[in-house]
Amino acid sequence: MPRKRILMNKIESTKTLKEGFNEFITYCKAKNLSEQTIKYYEYSYRLFTKFYNENHLIKDITLNTIQNYIIFLKENFSENDITLQTNQKGIRVILHYFMDLGYMPKFKIPLIKAEKKVIDTYTDNEIEILLKKPDINKCSFKEYRNWVIVNFLYGTGCRAGTLCELRINDLDFENMLIRYRKTKNRKQQLIPMPLKLKKILLEYLQYRQAEKDDDYLFPNTYGGKLTTDLLQHDLAKYNKSRGVTKLGVHRWRHTFAKKWLLGGGDIVTLQTILGHRDIEMTRNYINMFAIEIQDNFKTYNPLDKFNHKEKIKLKKGSKQT
């Protein structure tokens, strides 16, 4: 009698979306992903559960489910394409995790197309207003601290989360360096300290009245840790008090990058300062500020600045652009 080969029976997964997501979060924590990244996945999941019940099975999610989810977001949340794409990226990572574990069939999840808009940075006039030093004899510590913070953001392009983690002993005044303890890619980083910022920080520390070198550089008004949410709130009030309607801590990062490029700074150094893992992320700034960079190119182009001894004559009828 011929022997029968034993085959593996395919067991269909009965995991619910909720059960699978709890596993995914455990996996993220085990990989030591940043708190900010985990919050992003949690938000993407909560948004998805407004469309797909978390007690439903993962195996029933199909490409059609995702396509209908995008339509649901468009119709119910009035989000722009970039935000839609960001939300889609989050749930896509989660679903790919499920696919790898065999909880659902594998299929490609294409991202929706989204045009990158030109970033609206601070104007020179707004920068001048926001960087004007308050009267130290009359202002509160919070206003003075906020003034120092906007100078710090403009001089470094620092992220909000990184700034809130800074300690006093992260400042190396002798070597003109600043150490970032917490960055988006989880690696510590050293960046140059601008000379003007050094002077501002040395004065600020006289008023900061810290007890220890490892105290937070920019604390809340009670000396505790300044959260990113409170930082956003405080700087929004700071801007409004000075008549500037544009808001957003991250806008300083874009402004720093723009000024760096317009001033002739190289993209590789900018990548290092901004802490981008991929230089393509940095190149996005060139695309965003293309028109202004083109104007800058005309001003500093070496050929245009060269003084030709020979006169260049154009024949009549030659087209000039």
Backbone as numpy.savetxt, mean C-alpha at the origin, in Angstrom:
# Nx Ny Nz CAx CAy CAz Cx Cy Cz
-8.12 -67.67 -10.93 -8.97 -66.48 -10.93 -8.07 -65.23 -10.93
-8.29 -64.32 -11.92 -7.43 -63.13 -11.99 -7.61 -62.22 -10.77
-6.46 -61.69 -10.38 -6.53 -60.79 -9.21 -7.03 -59.42 -9.63
-7.82 -58.80 -8.78 -8.42 -57.49 -9.06 -7.60 -56.39 -8.38
-7.16 -55.42 -9.21 -6.36 -54.30 -8.66 -7.23 -53.41 -7.76
-6.65 -53.04 -6.62 -7.37 -52.16 -5.69 -7.21 -50.72 -6.16
-8.31 -50.06 -6.36 -8.31 -48.66 -6.80 -8.74 -47.75 -5.68
-8.23 -46.52 -5.72 -8.64 -45.52 -4.73 -10.01 -44.99 -5.07
-10.92 -45.08 -4.15 -12.25 -44.51 -4.36 -12.21 -43.02 -4.06
-12.69 -42.25 -4.97 -12.72 -40.81 -4.77 -13.82 -40.45 -3.79
-13.41 -39.82 -2.68 -14.37 -39.43 -1.64 -14.75 -37.98 -1.87
-16.02 -37.74 -2.02 -16.49 -36.37 -2.28 -16.47 -35.56 -0.99
-15.90 -34.36 -1.07 -15.78 -33.50 0.11 -17.15 -32.96 0.53
-17.35 -32.94 1.82 -18.60 -32.38 2.38 -18.29 -31.16 3.26
-17.14 -30.55 3.00 -16.75 -29.37 3.78 -17.66 -28.20 3.45
-18.09 -27.50 4.48 -18.83 -26.26 4.25 -17.83 -25.13 4.04
-18.31 -24.04 3.49 -17.44 -22.88 3.27 -16.87 -22.39 4.60
-17.68 -22.39 5.63 -17.24 -21.93 6.95 -16.13 -22.81 7.50
-16.30 -24.12 7.39 -15.28 -25.06 7.88 -13.97 -24.90 7.11
-14.10 -24.78 5.80 -12.92 -24.63 4.97 -12.17 -23.34 5.25
-12.92 -22.26 5.49 -12.27 -20.97 5.75 -11.54 -20.99 7.09
-12.11 -21.65 8.10 -11.43 -21.76 9.39 -10.09 -22.49 9.22
-10.08 -23.50 8.37 -8.83 -24.21 8.07 -7.84 -23.28 7.37
-8.36 -22.49 6.44 -7.52 -21.57 5.67 -6.86 -20.55 6.59
-7.61 -20.00 7.53 -7.05 -19.00 8.46 -5.98 -19.63 9.34
-6.21 -20.87 9.79 -5.19 -21.59 10.57 -3.92 -21.76 9.75
-4.10 -22.08 8.48 -2.97 -22.24 7.55 -2.21 -20.91 7.40
-2.94 -19.81 7.27 -2.32 -18.48 7.14 -1.51 -18.11 8.38
-2.05 -18.42 9.54 -1.36 -18.11 10.80 -0.11 -18.97 10.96
-0.21 -20.23 10.52 0.94 -21.14 10.59 2.06 -20.67 9.66
1.68 -20.03 8.55 2.67 -19.48 7.62 3.22 -18.14 8.10
2.67 -17.67 9.23 3.10 -16.41 9.83 2.84 -15.22 8.91
1.70 -15.25 8.22 1.32 -14.12 7.39 1.00 -12.93 8.29
1.13 -11.74 7.76 0.91 -10.54 8.56 -0.54 -10.40 8.97
-0.74 -9.69 10.07 -2.10 -9.44 10.56 -2.94 -8.72 9.51
-2.30 -7.81 8.80 -2.98 -7.04 7.76 -3.46 -7.95 6.62
-2.62 -8.91 6.23 -2.99 -9.85 5.17 -4.14 -10.73 5.59
-4.10 -11.21 6.82 -5.18 -12.06 7.33 -6.49 -11.28 7.39
-6.43 -10.03 7.81 -7.63 -9.19 7.84 -8.21 -9.01 6.44
-7.33 -8.90 5.46 -7.76 -8.75 4.06 -8.53 -9.99 3.61
-8.01 -11.19 3.94 -8.70 -12.42 3.58 -10.02 -12.56 4.33
-10.03 -12.14 5.58 -11.28 -12.20 6.36 -12.34 -11.29 5.77
-11.93 -10.12 5.34 -12.87 -9.19 4.70 -13.39 -9.76 3.38
-12.49 -10.33 2.59 -12.89 -10.92 1.30 -13.88 -12.06 1.53
-13.64 -12.84 2.58 -14.54 -13.96 2.90 -15.91 -13.44 3.34
-15.94 -12.45 4.24 -17.23 -11.91 4.73 -18.05 -11.35 3.57
-17.36 -10.70 2.66 -18.05 -10.14 1.49 -18.64 -11.25 0.64
-17.90 -12.33 0.47 -18.36 -13.46 -0.35 -19.57 -14.15 0.30
-19.59 -14.19 1.64 -20.70 -14.86 2.33 -22.01 -14.06 2.25
-21.92 -12.82 1.82 -23.15 -12.06 1.58 -23.86 -12.57 0.33
-23.09 -13.28 -0.50 -23.64 -13.85 -1.73 -23.81 -15.37 -1.63
-22.82 -16.03 -1.04 -22.83 -17.50 -0.95 -22.86 -17.90 0.53
-23.91 -18.59 0.94 -24.09 -18.97 2.35 -22.90 -19.79 2.84
-22.36 -19.39 4.00 -21.17 -20.06 4.51 -21.44 -21.49 4.97
-22.70 -21.87 5.11 -23.03 -23.24 5.49 -23.24 -24.15 4.27
-23.13 -23.57 3.07 -23.22 -24.37 1.85 -21.88 -25.06 1.59
-21.92 -26.11 0.78 -20.72 -26.90 0.52 -19.77 -26.19 -0.44
-18.47 -26.38 -0.16 -17.43 -25.79 -1.02 -17.48 -26.41 -2.41
-17.77 -27.69 -2.49 -17.71 -28.41 -3.76 -18.71 -27.88 -4.79
-19.71 -27.16 -4.32 -20.74 -26.64 -5.23 -20.37 -25.29 -5.85
-19.22 -24.75 -5.45 -18.78 -23.47 -6.01 -18.17 -23.72 -7.40
-18.68 -23.03 -8.39 -18.20 -23.18 -9.77 -17.78 -21.83 -10.32
-17.25 -21.84 -11.54 -16.89 -20.58 -12.19 -18.11 -19.70 -12.36
-19.24 -20.31 -12.62 -20.49 -19.56 -12.75 -20.84 -18.85 -11.44
-20.52 -19.50 -10.31 -20.74 -18.89 -8.99 -19.93 -17.59 -8.86
-18.67 -17.65 -9.28 -17.79 -16.50 -9.17 -18.25 -15.37 -10.10
-18.66 -15.75 -11.30 -19.13 -14.74 -12.26 -20.39 -14.03 -11.74
-21.29 -14.79 -11.16 -22.51 -14.20 -10.58 -22.18 -13.36 -9.34
-21.13 -13.75 -8.62 -20.69 -12.99 -7.45 -20.20 -11.60 -7.86
-19.44 -11.53 -8.95 -18.95 -10.23 -9.45 -20.13 -9.35 -9.84
-21.11 -9.92 -10.50 -22.32 -9.17 -10.88 -23.05 -8.68 -9.63
-23.10 -9.53 -8.61 -23.74 -9.19 -7.33 -23.05 -7.98 -6.70
-21.71 -7.97 -6.71 -20.96 -6.85 -6.13 -21.23 -5.56 -6.90
-21.24 -5.65 -8.22 -21.48 -4.48 -9.05 -22.86 -3.88 -8.79
-23.84 -4.74 -8.63 -25.23 -4.29 -8.49 -25.57 -3.80 -7.09
-24.84 -4.31 -6.08 -25.22 -4.00 -4.71 -24.26 -3.10 -3.94
-23.04 -2.92 -4.44 -22.06 -2.16 -3.66 -21.49 -0.96 -4.41
-21.82 -0.81 -5.66 -21.37 0.34 -6.47 -19.87 0.55 -6.38
-19.11 -0.54 -6.42 -17.67 -0.45 -6.31 -17.03 -0.25 -7.69
-15.91 0.46 -7.71 -15.21 0.63 -8.98 -14.47 -0.66 -9.35
-13.97 -0.72 -10.56 -13.35 -1.95 -11.06 -12.12 -2.36 -10.27
-11.34 -1.39 -9.81 -10.13 -1.70 -9.06 -10.49 -2.36 -7.73
-11.52 -1.83 -7.04 -11.96 -2.42 -5.78 -12.54 -3.81 -6.00
-13.31 -3.96 -7.08 -13.87 -5.27 -7.42 -12.75 -6.29 -7.64
-11.73 -5.86 -8.35 -10.62 -6.76 -8.64 -9.88 -7.15 -7.35
-9.72 -6.17 -6.46 -9.05 -6.43 -5.18 -9.82 -7.45 -4.36
-11.15 -7.29 -4.30 -11.99 -8.24 -3.57 -11.96 -9.62 -4.20
-11.91 -9.64 -5.53 -11.87 -10.91 -6.25 -10.56 -11.65 -6.00
-9.47 -10.89 -5.92 -8.17 -11.51 -5.66 -8.16 -12.24 -4.32
-8.80 -11.64 -3.31 -8.83 -12.24 -1.99 -9.56 -13.57 -1.98
-10.75 -13.60 -2.54 -11.53 -14.84 -2.54 -10.88 -15.87 -3.45
-10.18 -15.42 -4.49 -9.50 -16.35 -5.41 -8.40 -17.12 -4.68
-7.65 -16.44 -3.81 -6.61 -17.13 -3.03 -7.22 -18.21 -2.15
-8.34 -17.87 -1.52 -9.02 -18.82 -0.64 -9.52 -20.03 -1.42
-10.13 -19.80 -2.58 -10.68 -20.89 -3.39 -9.56 -21.76 -3.97
-8.44 -21.16 -4.33 -7.30 -21.95 -4.82 -6.78 -22.88 -3.72
-6.83 -22.42 -2.49 -6.45 -23.26 -1.35 -7.37 -24.47 -1.27
-8.67 -24.24 -1.44 -9.65 -25.34 -1.42 -9.40 -26.31 -2.57
-9.08 -25.76 -3.73 -8.81 -26.61 -4.90 -7.62 -27.52 -4.66
-6.56 -26.96 -4.07 -5.35 -27.74 -3.81 -5.61 -28.89 -2.85
-6.56 -28.70 -1.96 -6.90 -29.75 -0.99 -7.98 -30.70 -1.51
-8.48 -30.43 -2.71 -9.48 -31.31 -3.31 -10.88 -31.11 -2.80
-11.12 -29.95 -2.16 -12.46 -29.68 -1.64 -13.43 -29.27 -2.75
-12.89 -28.85 -3.89 -13.72 -28.41 -5.00 -12.97 -28.65 -6.31
-13.66 -28.70 -7.43 -13.00 -28.91 -8.73 -12.05 -27.76 -9.04
-11.00 -28.05 -9.79 -10.06 -27.02 -10.18 -10.53 -26.33 -11.46
-10.46 -25.01 -11.46 -10.77 -24.23 -12.66 -10.10 -22.86 -12.52
-9.86 -22.22 -13.64 -9.23 -20.91 -13.63 -10.24 -19.84 -13.26
-9.78 -18.89 -12.45 -10.63 -17.77 -12.05 -10.01 -16.49 -12.62
-10.40 -16.07 -13.81 -9.81 -14.86 -14.41 -10.25 -13.61 -13.66
-9.33 -12.68 -13.50 -9.66 -11.42 -12.84 -10.34 -10.49 -13.83
-11.25 -9.67 -13.31 -11.90 -8.69 -14.18 -10.88 -7.65 -14.58
-11.06 -7.04 -15.73 -10.15 -6.00 -16.18 -10.45 -4.70 -15.45
-9.39 -4.04 -15.04 -9.57 -2.77 -14.32 -8.50 -1.79 -14.77
-8.93 -0.65 -15.25 -7.99 0.39 -15.66 -7.40 1.07 -14.44
-6.09 1.22 -14.46 -5.43 1.90 -13.36 -5.56 3.41 -13.53
-6.17 4.03 -12.53 -6.38 5.46 -12.60 -5.13 6.23 -12.15
-4.97 7.40 -12.69 -3.87 8.27 -12.25 -4.12 8.68 -10.80
-3.13 8.49 -9.97 -3.29 8.78 -8.54 -3.26 10.29 -8.32
-4.23 10.76 -7.57 -4.32 12.19 -7.25 -3.46 12.47 -6.02
-2.27 12.97 -6.23 -1.34 13.23 -5.12 -1.56 14.65 -4.57
-0.83 14.96 -3.51 -0.89 16.32 -2.96 -0.20 17.29 -3.91
-0.80 18.45 -4.09 -0.20 19.49 -4.93 0.89 20.21 -4.14
1.71 20.97 -4.84 2.77 21.74 -4.16 2.19 22.70 -3.14
1.06 23.30 -3.47 0.41 24.24 -2.56 -0.09 23.52 -1.31
-0.69 22.33 -1.50 -1.19 21.56 -0.35 -0.04 21.07 0.52
1.04 20.68 -0.11 2.22 20.24 0.64 2.76 21.38 1.50
2.82 22.56 0.92 3.31 23.73 1.65 2.43 24.02 2.86
1.12 23.91 2.69 0.17 24.15 3.78 0.33 23.10 4.89
0.42 21.84 4.49 0.47 20.74 5.47 1.82 20.66 6.19
2.88 21.14 5.55 4.21 21.07 6.16 4.58 22.34 6.93
3.66 23.32 6.93 3.94 24.54 7.69 3.93 24.23 9.18
5.00 24.59 9.84 5.17 24.24 11.25 4.21 25.01 12.14
3.54 24.31 13.06 2.64 25.01 13.98 3.45 25.76 15.05
2.81 26.67 15.72 3.45 27.42 16.80 3.59 26.49 18.00
4.80 26.10 18.30 5.04 25.14 19.39 4.56 25.66 20.74
4.55 26.96 20.91 4.14 27.55 22.20 2.62 27.54 22.38
1.90 27.33 21.29 0.43 27.39 21.36 -0.27 26.08 21.00
0.36 25.26 20.16 -0.32 24.05 19.66 -0.30 22.92 20.69
-1.18 21.94 20.50 -1.21 20.75 21.35 -0.12 19.79 20.90
0.16 18.79 21.76 1.16 17.79 21.37 0.68 17.02 20.15
-0.63 16.74 20.08 -1.15 15.97 18.96 -0.92 16.70 17.63
-1.18 18.00 17.61 -0.98 18.75 16.37 0.49 18.76 15.98
1.34 18.95 16.97 2.78 18.96 16.69 3.24 17.59 16.20
2.76 16.53 16.89 3.11 15.15 16.47 2.64 14.89 15.04
1.42 15.34 14.72 0.89 15.15 13.36 1.74 15.87 12.32
2.22 17.05 12.68 3.09 17.80 11.77 4.39 17.02 11.52
4.94 16.45 12.57 6.17 15.66 12.43 5.88 14.41 11.57
4.72 13.80 11.78 4.36 12.60 11.03 4.26 12.89 9.53
3.59 13.99 9.16 3.44 14.27 7.72 4.81 14.58 7.10
5.70 15.20 7.87 7.06 15.40 7.38 7.77 14.05 7.19
7.53 13.15 8.13 8.14 11.82 8.05 7.62 11.06 6.83
6.31 11.11 6.62 5.70 10.42 5.48 6.19 10.99 4.16
6.28 12.31 4.09 6.71 12.96 2.85 8.20 12.71 2.58
8.96 12.52 3.63 10.40 12.33 3.48 10.84 10.89 3.30
9.91 9.94 3.51 10.30 8.52 3.45 9.39 7.65 2.58
8.14 8.08 2.36 7.20 7.23 1.63 6.76 6.04 2.46
6.85 6.16 3.76 6.55 5.06 4.69 5.07 4.68 4.68
4.78 3.38 4.86 3.40 2.91 5.01 2.89 3.21 6.41
1.58 3.32 6.55 0.97 3.63 7.85 1.31 2.57 8.90
1.17 1.29 8.52 1.44 0.20 9.47 2.88 0.20 9.95
3.79 0.51 9.07 5.22 0.56 9.42 5.48 1.72 10.36
4.88 2.88 10.08 5.09 4.07 10.90 4.61 3.85 12.34
3.47 3.18 12.49 2.92 2.97 13.84 3.78 2.03 14.68
4.62 1.23 14.04 5.47 0.28 14.77 6.83 0.85 15.12
7.14 2.05 14.62 8.47 2.63 14.85 8.73 2.91 16.34
9.93 2.58 16.77 10.38 2.89 18.13 11.47 3.95 18.05
11.71 4.61 19.16 12.71 5.67 19.18 14.09 5.13 18.80
14.42 3.92 19.29 15.74 3.36 18.98 15.86 2.82 17.56
14.82 3.02 16.75 14.91 2.69 15.32 15.56 3.83 14.53
15.80 4.94 15.22 16.43 6.10 14.59 17.92 6.09 14.87
18.72 6.02 13.81 20.18 6.05 13.93 20.65 7.40 13.39
20.74 8.38 14.30 21.08 9.73 13.89 22.55 9.84 13.44
23.42 9.02 14.02 24.84 9.08 13.68 25.08 8.67 12.23
24.40 7.58 11.82 24.58 7.07 10.45 23.47 7.52 9.51
22.55 8.34 10.02 21.46 8.89 9.20 20.61 7.77 8.57
20.17 6.83 9.43 19.39 5.69 8.96 18.14 5.52 9.82
17.10 4.95 9.22 15.86 4.61 9.93 15.60 3.13 9.72
15.33 2.42 10.81 15.04 0.99 10.70 13.52 0.77 10.75
13.02 0.04 9.79 11.61 -0.37 9.79 11.52 -1.77 10.40
10.85 -1.87 11.55 10.68 -3.18 12.18 9.65 -4.02 11.45
8.56 -3.37 11.06 7.44 -4.09 10.45 7.17 -3.55 9.06
7.30 -4.40 8.07 7.00 -4.03 6.69 5.99 -5.01 6.11
5.49 -4.69 4.94 4.47 -5.53 4.32 5.00 -6.93 4.00
6.28 -7.02 3.63 6.85 -8.33 3.29 7.52 -9.02 4.48
7.28 -8.47 5.68 7.73 -9.08 6.94 9.24 -9.03 7.14
9.95 -8.23 6.37 11.40 -8.13 6.51 11.77 -6.76 7.07
12.74 -6.74 8.00 13.21 -5.46 8.50 13.97 -4.74 7.39
13.95 -3.42 7.46 14.50 -2.63 6.37 15.19 -1.38 6.92
16.28 -0.99 6.30 16.97 0.24 6.63 16.84 1.22 5.47
16.44 2.45 5.77 16.35 3.46 4.72 17.12 4.71 5.17
17.57 5.53 4.23 18.29 6.76 4.60 17.37 7.76 5.30
17.95 8.52 6.21 17.22 9.56 6.92 17.54 10.92 6.28
16.55 11.60 5.71 16.81 12.92 5.13 17.32 13.89 6.20
18.20 14.80 5.81 18.80 15.73 6.76 17.75 16.60 7.45
16.79 17.12 6.69 15.74 17.95 7.28 14.91 17.17 8.29
14.65 15.90 7.95 13.87 15.06 8.86 14.65 14.80 10.14
15.96 14.65 10.02 16.80 14.45 11.21 16.63 15.61 12.19
16.69 16.82 11.68 16.54 18.01 12.53 15.16 18.06 13.18
14.14 17.73 12.37 12.76 17.74 12.89 12.60 16.71 14.00
13.15 15.50 13.80 13.01 14.42 14.78 13.78 14.71 16.06
14.96 15.31 15.93 15.74 15.64 17.13 14.99 16.65 17.99
14.37 17.63 17.37 13.57 18.60 18.12 12.35 17.92 18.72
11.69 17.09 17.92 10.46 16.40 18.36 10.72 15.56 19.61
11.85 14.87 19.67 12.15 13.99 20.80 12.31 14.76 22.10
12.61 16.06 22.01 12.68 16.88 23.21 11.29 17.08 23.83
10.27 17.10 22.97 8.90 17.28 23.43 8.18 15.94 23.64
8.69 14.89 23.03 8.06 13.56 23.11 8.07 13.03 24.54
9.10 13.37 25.33 9.23 12.99 26.73 9.09 11.47 26.93
9.87 10.73 26.18 9.85 9.27 26.30 10.60 8.81 27.54
10.17 7.69 28.10 10.84 7.13 29.27 11.95 6.17 28.88
11.73 5.44 27.75 12.71 4.44 27.32 12.98 4.58 25.82
14.13 4.08 25.40 14.50 4.15 23.99 13.62 3.30 23.10
12.99 2.26 23.69 12.15 1.40 22.87 10.67 1.79 22.94
10.39 3.01 23.45 9.02 3.52 23.39 8.67 3.84 21.94
7.35 3.85 21.67 6.92 4.16 20.31 7.32 5.59 19.94
7.79 5.75 18.72 8.21 7.08 18.26 7.01 8.02 18.17
5.92 7.51 17.60 4.70 8.32 17.46 3.57 7.65 18.24
3.43 7.99 19.50 2.38 7.38 20.33 1.04 8.09 20.17
0.01 7.50 20.75 -1.25 8.24 20.84 -1.11 9.28 21.95
-2.13 10.03 22.20 -2.02 11.15 23.16 -1.81 10.69 24.60
-1.98 9.37 24.85 -1.78 8.84 26.20 -0.45 8.08 26.32
0.34 8.11 25.24 1.64 7.46 25.28 1.63 6.02 24.81
0.45 5.49 24.48 0.35 4.11 24.01 0.57 4.00 22.51
0.32 2.80 22.00 0.55 2.57 20.58 -0.51 3.27 19.73
-0.06 3.93 18.69 -0.94 4.59 17.73 -1.37 3.56 16.69
-2.67 3.31 16.57 -3.16 2.35 15.58 -3.27 3.03 14.21
-3.32 2.22 13.16 -3.45 2.78 11.81 -4.78 3.50 11.63
-5.83 2.97 12.25 -7.15 3.62 12.15 -7.13 4.99 12.81
-6.51 5.08 13.99 -6.43 6.36 14.69 -5.52 7.33 13.93
-4.46 6.80 13.33 -3.57 7.63 12.52 -4.33 8.25 11.35
-5.12 7.42 10.67 -5.93 7.93 9.55 -6.88 9.03 10.04
-7.52 8.77 11.17 -8.49 9.71 11.74 -7.81 11.03 12.12
-6.67 10.93 12.81 -5.98 12.14 13.28 -5.44 12.98 12.12
-4.90 12.32 11.10 -4.36 13.08 9.96 -5.47 13.65 9.10
-6.63 13.00 9.08 -7.77 13.55 8.34 -8.21 14.86 9.01
-8.29 14.87 10.34 -8.65 16.08 11.07 -7.57 17.16 10.90
-6.32 16.74 10.88 -5.20 17.66 10.68 -5.32 18.36 9.33
-5.59 17.58 8.27 -5.73 18.15 6.93 -6.90 19.13 6.87
-8.04 18.71 7.41 -9.23 19.55 7.37 -9.04 20.85 8.15
-8.31 20.77 9.26 -8.07 21.97 10.07 -7.23 23.00 9.31
-6.52 22.53 8.29 -5.69 23.43 7.49 -6.31 23.72 6.12
-7.55 23.28 5.96 -8.27 23.60 4.74 -7.93 22.73 3.54
-7.30 21.58 3.80 -6.96 20.65 2.71 -8.01 19.54 2.68
-8.71 19.42 1.57 -9.81 18.44 1.47 -9.33 17.03 1.13
-8.17 16.93 0.50 -7.63 15.60 0.19 -7.22 14.90 1.48
-7.53 13.61 1.57 -7.23 12.85 2.78 -6.49 11.57 2.41
-6.01 10.87 3.41 -5.39 9.56 3.19 -3.91 9.55 3.48
-3.50 8.69 4.41 -2.09 8.55 4.75 -1.30 8.03 3.55
-1.89 7.08 2.82 -1.18 6.46 1.69 -0.92 7.45 0.56
-1.69 8.54 0.53 -1.48 9.56 -0.50 -0.09 10.18 -0.38
0.46 10.22 0.84 1.82 10.73 1.03 2.84 9.81 0.36
2.57 8.51 0.40 3.48 7.54 -0.23 3.51 7.75 -1.74
2.33 7.97 -2.32 2.26 8.24 -3.76 2.93 9.57 -4.10
2.74 10.55 -3.23 3.35 11.87 -3.46 4.86 11.77 -3.40
5.37 11.00 -2.44 6.82 10.80 -2.32 7.37 10.17 -3.60
6.69 9.11 -4.09 7.15 8.42 -5.30 7.14 9.35 -6.50
6.08 10.14 -6.62 5.96 11.07 -7.74 7.09 12.10 -7.70
7.32 12.69 -6.54 8.36 13.71 -6.42 9.75 13.11 -6.67
9.92 11.88 -6.25 11.20 11.19 -6.46 11.48 11.05 -7.96
10.48 10.58 -8.69 10.64 10.36 -10.13 10.79 11.68 -10.89
9.98 12.68 -10.52 10.06 13.97 -11.20 11.38 14.68 -10.90
11.97 14.35 -9.76 13.25 14.96 -9.40 14.43 14.25 -10.03
14.15 13.20 -10.82 15.23 12.49 -11.50 15.75 11.28 -10.75
15.06 10.88 -9.67 15.49 9.71 -8.91 15.31 8.43 -9.71
16.19 7.45 -9.48 16.12 6.21 -10.26 15.11 5.24 -9.65
14.57 4.38 -10.49 13.48 3.50 -10.10 13.96 2.37 -9.18
15.22 1.92 -9.33 15.73 0.82 -8.51 15.85 1.26 -7.04
16.39 2.48 -6.84 16.48 3.01 -5.47 15.09 3.23 -4.89
14.18 3.72 -5.72 12.80 3.93 -5.26 12.18 2.62 -4.83
12.43 1.56 -5.58 11.91 0.24 -5.22 12.41 -0.18 -3.83
13.70 0.07 -3.58 14.29 -0.29 -2.28 13.67 0.51 -1.15
13.53 1.81 -1.34 12.97 2.67 -0.28 11.51 2.30 0.01
10.74 2.05 -1.05 9.32 1.72 -0.86 9.12 0.29 -0.39
10.15 -0.55 -0.49 10.05 -1.93 -0.02 9.24 -2.83 -0.93
9.23 -2.52 -2.24 8.52 -3.36 -3.20 9.35 -4.61 -3.51
8.73 -5.77 -3.42 9.45 -7.01 -3.77 9.66 -7.11 -5.28
8.69 -6.63 -6.04 8.72 -6.72 -7.49 8.86 -5.32 -8.07
9.85 -5.13 -8.93 10.07 -3.79 -9.51 8.90 -3.36 -10.39
8.09 -4.32 -10.86 6.92 -3.96 -11.67 5.93 -3.14 -10.85
5.88 -3.38 -9.54 5.01 -2.59 -8.66 5.46 -1.14 -8.67
6.78 -0.95 -8.68 7.34 0.41 -8.69 7.12 1.06 -10.05
7.23 0.26 -11.11 7.03 0.79 -12.47 5.62 1.33 -12.66
4.68 0.85 -11.87 3.30 1.36 -11.98 3.24 2.86 -11.77
4.14 3.37 -10.92 4.16 4.81 -10.67 4.54 5.58 -11.93
5.43 5.01 -12.73 5.82 5.67 -13.97 4.62 5.79 -14.90
3.82 4.73 -14.97 2.62 4.77 -15.80 1.59 5.76 -15.27
1.47 5.83 -13.95 0.48 6.71 -13.34 0.82 8.19 -13.52
2.11 8.48 -13.54 2.54 9.88 -13.65 3.19 10.15 -15.00
2.76 9.42 -16.02 3.41 9.46 -17.34 3.47 10.87 -17.92
2.37 11.61 -17.87 2.32 12.94 -18.50 3.29 13.90 -17.82
3.29 13.89 -16.48 4.18 14.80 -15.74 5.65 14.42 -15.92
5.91 13.10 -16.00 7.28 12.66 -16.22 7.75 13.07 -17.61
6.82 13.05 -18.57 7.15 13.48 -19.93 7.54 14.96 -19.94
6.82 15.78 -19.19 7.17 17.21 -19.09 8.54 17.37 -18.46
8.81 16.56 -17.44 10.09 16.60 -16.75 11.22 16.18 -17.70
10.89 15.20 -18.57 11.86 14.71 -19.54 12.28 15.82 -20.50
11.30 16.64 -20.90 11.60 17.74 -21.81 12.52 18.77 -21.15
12.33 18.95 -19.84 13.12 19.95 -19.12 14.57 19.50 -18.92
14.75 18.19 -18.59 16.07 17.72 -18.21 16.75 16.85 -19.27
16.12 16.69 -20.43 16.73 15.85 -21.46 18.11 16.39 -21.84
19.16 15.55 -21.79 20.52 16.04 -22.02 20.74 16.60 -23.42
20.06 16.03 -24.43 20.23 16.53 -25.79 19.66 17.94 -25.92
18.49 18.16 -25.31 17.87 19.49 -25.37 18.71 20.54 -24.64
19.45 20.10 -23.62 20.25 21.05 -22.84 21.61 21.30 -23.47
22.00 20.42 -24.42 23.30 20.59 -25.06 23.27 21.78 -26.02
24.30 22.60 -25.95 24.38 23.79 -26.79 25.13 23.47 -28.09
24.37 23.19 -29.14 24.99 22.89 -30.42 25.66 24.14 -31.01
26.89 23.98 -31.46 27.57 25.09 -32.12 27.04 25.29 -33.53
26.69 24.15 -34.16 26.16 24.24 -35.52 24.69 24.60 -35.47
24.28 25.46 -36.37 22.88 25.81 -36.47 22.16 24.76 -37.30
21.00 24.37 -36.86 20.21 23.36 -37.57 19.12 24.08 -38.34
19.19 23.93 -39.65 18.23 24.61 -40.51 17.19 23.63 -41.02
15.94 24.03 -40.99 14.84 23.21 -41.50 14.40 23.77 -42.84
14.21 22.90 -43.79 13.73 23.33 -45.09 12.30 23.83 -44.98
11.96 24.73 -45.82 10.58 25.24 -45.84 9.61 24.10 -46.14
8.53 24.09 -45.38 7.54 23.04 -45.58 7.74 21.84 -44.68
8.87 21.82 -43.93 9.10 20.72 -43.00 8.10 20.79 -41.86
7.57 19.63 -41.47 6.57 19.57 -40.41 7.27 19.62 -39.06
6.74 20.46 -38.19 7.27 20.54 -36.83 6.17 20.15 -35.84
6.55 19.37 -34.88 5.58 18.95 -33.87 6.02 19.38 -32.50
